[in-house]
Amino acid sequence: MIEFPSMVYRSPGKNQAVGGTFDYCGVESQDELDEALSLGWSLTVEDAVDAFNKAVEAAERLKNEPKVKIVVNEPESEAAPLPEAAGEPVLLAEDDEEEDKPRRRRK
């Protein structure tokens, strides 16, 4: 159980600690603590510095990773069945109309 007022910590900051730097902020209630934690503050200096150092290490690993291109192939959907020609008009897209027209040969 945390007693209030209490402190939360974030790295990097102006204050020196083992392994890095940190800032601190006071919180007066559980609501303030919950908000601070959701914004990346930590309950201890060590947790704040560790979180920052892990983020830096992850960024370095990503920077050094070979770049890859991700291609997503959408599955082909089946064509909708054509309406029966039993007196119903059939609507065609402009592309379909072009394919149905005879092609003229140039002389």
Short mmCIF file of C-alpha atoms in Angstrom, two decimals:
data_model
loop_
_atom_site.label_atom_id
_atom_site.label_comp_id
_atom_site.label_asym_id
_atom_site.label_seq_id
_atom_site.Cartn_x
_atom_site.Cartn_y
_atom_site.Cartn_z
CA MET A 1 0.00 0.00 0.00
CA ILE A 2 1.36 3.39 -1.00
CA GLU A 3 1.05 6.26 1.43
CA PHE A 4 0.37 9.74 0.09
CA PRO A 5 1.97 12.10 -0.58
CA SER A 6 4.40 9.96 -2.55
CA MET A 7 6.98 10.29 -5.33
CA VAL A 8 7.18 8.95 -8.87
CA TYR A 9 10.23 8.90 -11.11
CA ARG A 10 11.03 9.13 -14.82
CA SER A 11 14.24 8.80 -16.80
CA PRO A 12 16.08 10.63 -18.31
CA GLY A 13 16.23 13.66 -16.07
CA LYS A 14 18.38 16.21 -14.23
CA ASN A 15 19.30 14.04 -11.24
CA GLN A 16 22.11 11.47 -11.37
CA ALA A 17 21.52 7.82 -10.44
CA VAL A 18 23.41 4.58 -10.93
CA GLY A 19 23.02 3.71 -14.60
CA GLY A 20 21.36 6.94 -15.71
CA THR A 21 19.51 10.09 -14.76
CA PHE A 22 15.99 10.77 -13.48
CA ASP A 23 13.37 13.35 -12.65
CA TYR A 24 10.83 13.07 -9.86
CA CYS A 25 7.37 14.35 -9.14
CA GLY A 26 5.05 14.27 -6.13
CA VAL A 27 1.60 12.69 -6.23
CA GLU A 28 -1.11 13.37 -3.67
CA SER A 29 -3.68 10.65 -4.38
CA GLN A 30 -4.29 7.28 -5.98
CA ASP A 31 -5.82 9.02 -9.01
CA GLU A 32 -2.68 11.13 -9.49
CA LEU A 33 -0.51 8.03 -9.06
CA ASP A 34 -2.54 6.08 -11.63
CA GLU A 35 -2.28 8.95 -14.11
CA ALA A 36 1.49 9.31 -13.57
CA LEU A 37 2.05 5.57 -14.05
CA SER A 38 -0.04 5.62 -17.25
CA LEU A 39 2.20 8.44 -18.54
CA GLY A 40 5.39 6.42 -18.04
CA TRP A 41 6.43 7.41 -14.51
CA SER A 42 7.74 4.67 -12.20
CA LEU A 43 7.48 3.95 -8.49
CA THR A 44 11.26 3.72 -8.01
CA VAL A 45 14.34 5.39 -9.47
CA GLU A 46 15.72 1.98 -10.44
CA ASP A 47 12.55 1.08 -12.38
CA ALA A 48 12.59 4.43 -14.20
CA VAL A 49 16.26 4.13 -15.22
CA ASP A 50 15.82 0.48 -16.24
CA ALA A 51 12.76 1.28 -18.36
CA PHE A 52 14.60 4.07 -20.16
CA ASN A 53 17.74 1.97 -20.72
CA LYS A 54 15.65 -0.92 -22.10
CA ALA A 55 13.87 1.46 -24.49
CA VAL A 56 17.23 2.84 -25.69
CA GLU A 57 18.60 -0.69 -26.19
CA ALA A 58 15.48 -1.73 -28.13
CA ALA A 59 15.76 1.37 -30.34
CA GLU A 60 19.42 0.60 -31.04
CA ARG A 61 18.57 -3.01 -31.96
CA LEU A 62 15.86 -1.81 -34.34
CA LYS A 63 18.20 0.77 -35.87
CA ASN A 64 20.75 -1.94 -36.59
CA GLU A 65 18.23 -4.46 -37.93
CA PRO A 66 18.18 -4.94 -41.67
CA LYS A 67 15.29 -3.10 -43.23
CA VAL A 68 12.55 -5.36 -44.54
CA LYS A 69 9.50 -4.62 -46.58
CA ILE A 70 6.29 -6.22 -45.39
CA VAL A 71 3.94 -7.21 -48.18
CA VAL A 72 0.42 -8.31 -47.42
CA ASN A 73 -1.30 -10.34 -50.09
CA GLU A 74 -5.04 -10.06 -49.85
CA PRO A 75 -6.85 -13.31 -50.57
CA GLU A 76 -8.71 -13.21 -53.86
CA SER A 77 -12.43 -13.02 -53.33
CA GLU A 78 -14.76 -15.09 -55.40
CA ALA A 79 -16.75 -13.19 -57.99
CA ALA A 80 -20.39 -12.63 -57.15
CA PRO A 81 -22.73 -14.84 -59.15
CA LEU A 82 -24.30 -13.14 -62.14
CA PRO A 83 -28.06 -12.59 -62.01
CA GLU A 84 -30.12 -14.93 -64.10
CA ALA A 85 -30.99 -13.60 -67.54
CA ALA A 86 -34.69 -14.36 -66.97
CA GLY A 87 -35.83 -10.93 -67.97
CA GLU A 88 -33.75 -9.11 -65.36
CA PRO A 89 -31.50 -6.35 -66.64
CA VAL A 90 -27.83 -7.03 -66.08
CA LEU A 91 -25.67 -4.08 -65.09
CA LEU A 92 -22.11 -4.15 -66.33
CA ALA A 93 -19.18 -2.07 -65.23
CA GLU A 94 -17.60 0.15 -67.87
CA ASP A 95 -14.68 -2.28 -68.16
CA ASP A 96 -17.08 -5.15 -68.81
CA GLU A 97 -18.85 -3.14 -71.50
CA GLU A 98 -15.56 -2.49 -73.26
CA GLU A 99 -14.75 -6.20 -73.34
CA ASP A 100 -18.14 -7.00 -74.91
CA LYS A 101 -17.68 -4.54 -77.78
CA PRO A 102 -16.16 -5.85 -80.99
CA ARG A 103 -12.69 -4.57 -81.71
CA ARG A 104 -12.19 -2.77 -84.99
CA ARG A 105 -9.11 -3.41 -87.00
CA ARG A 106 -7.29 -0.43 -88.41
CA LYS A 107 -6.47 -0.54 -92.09
#
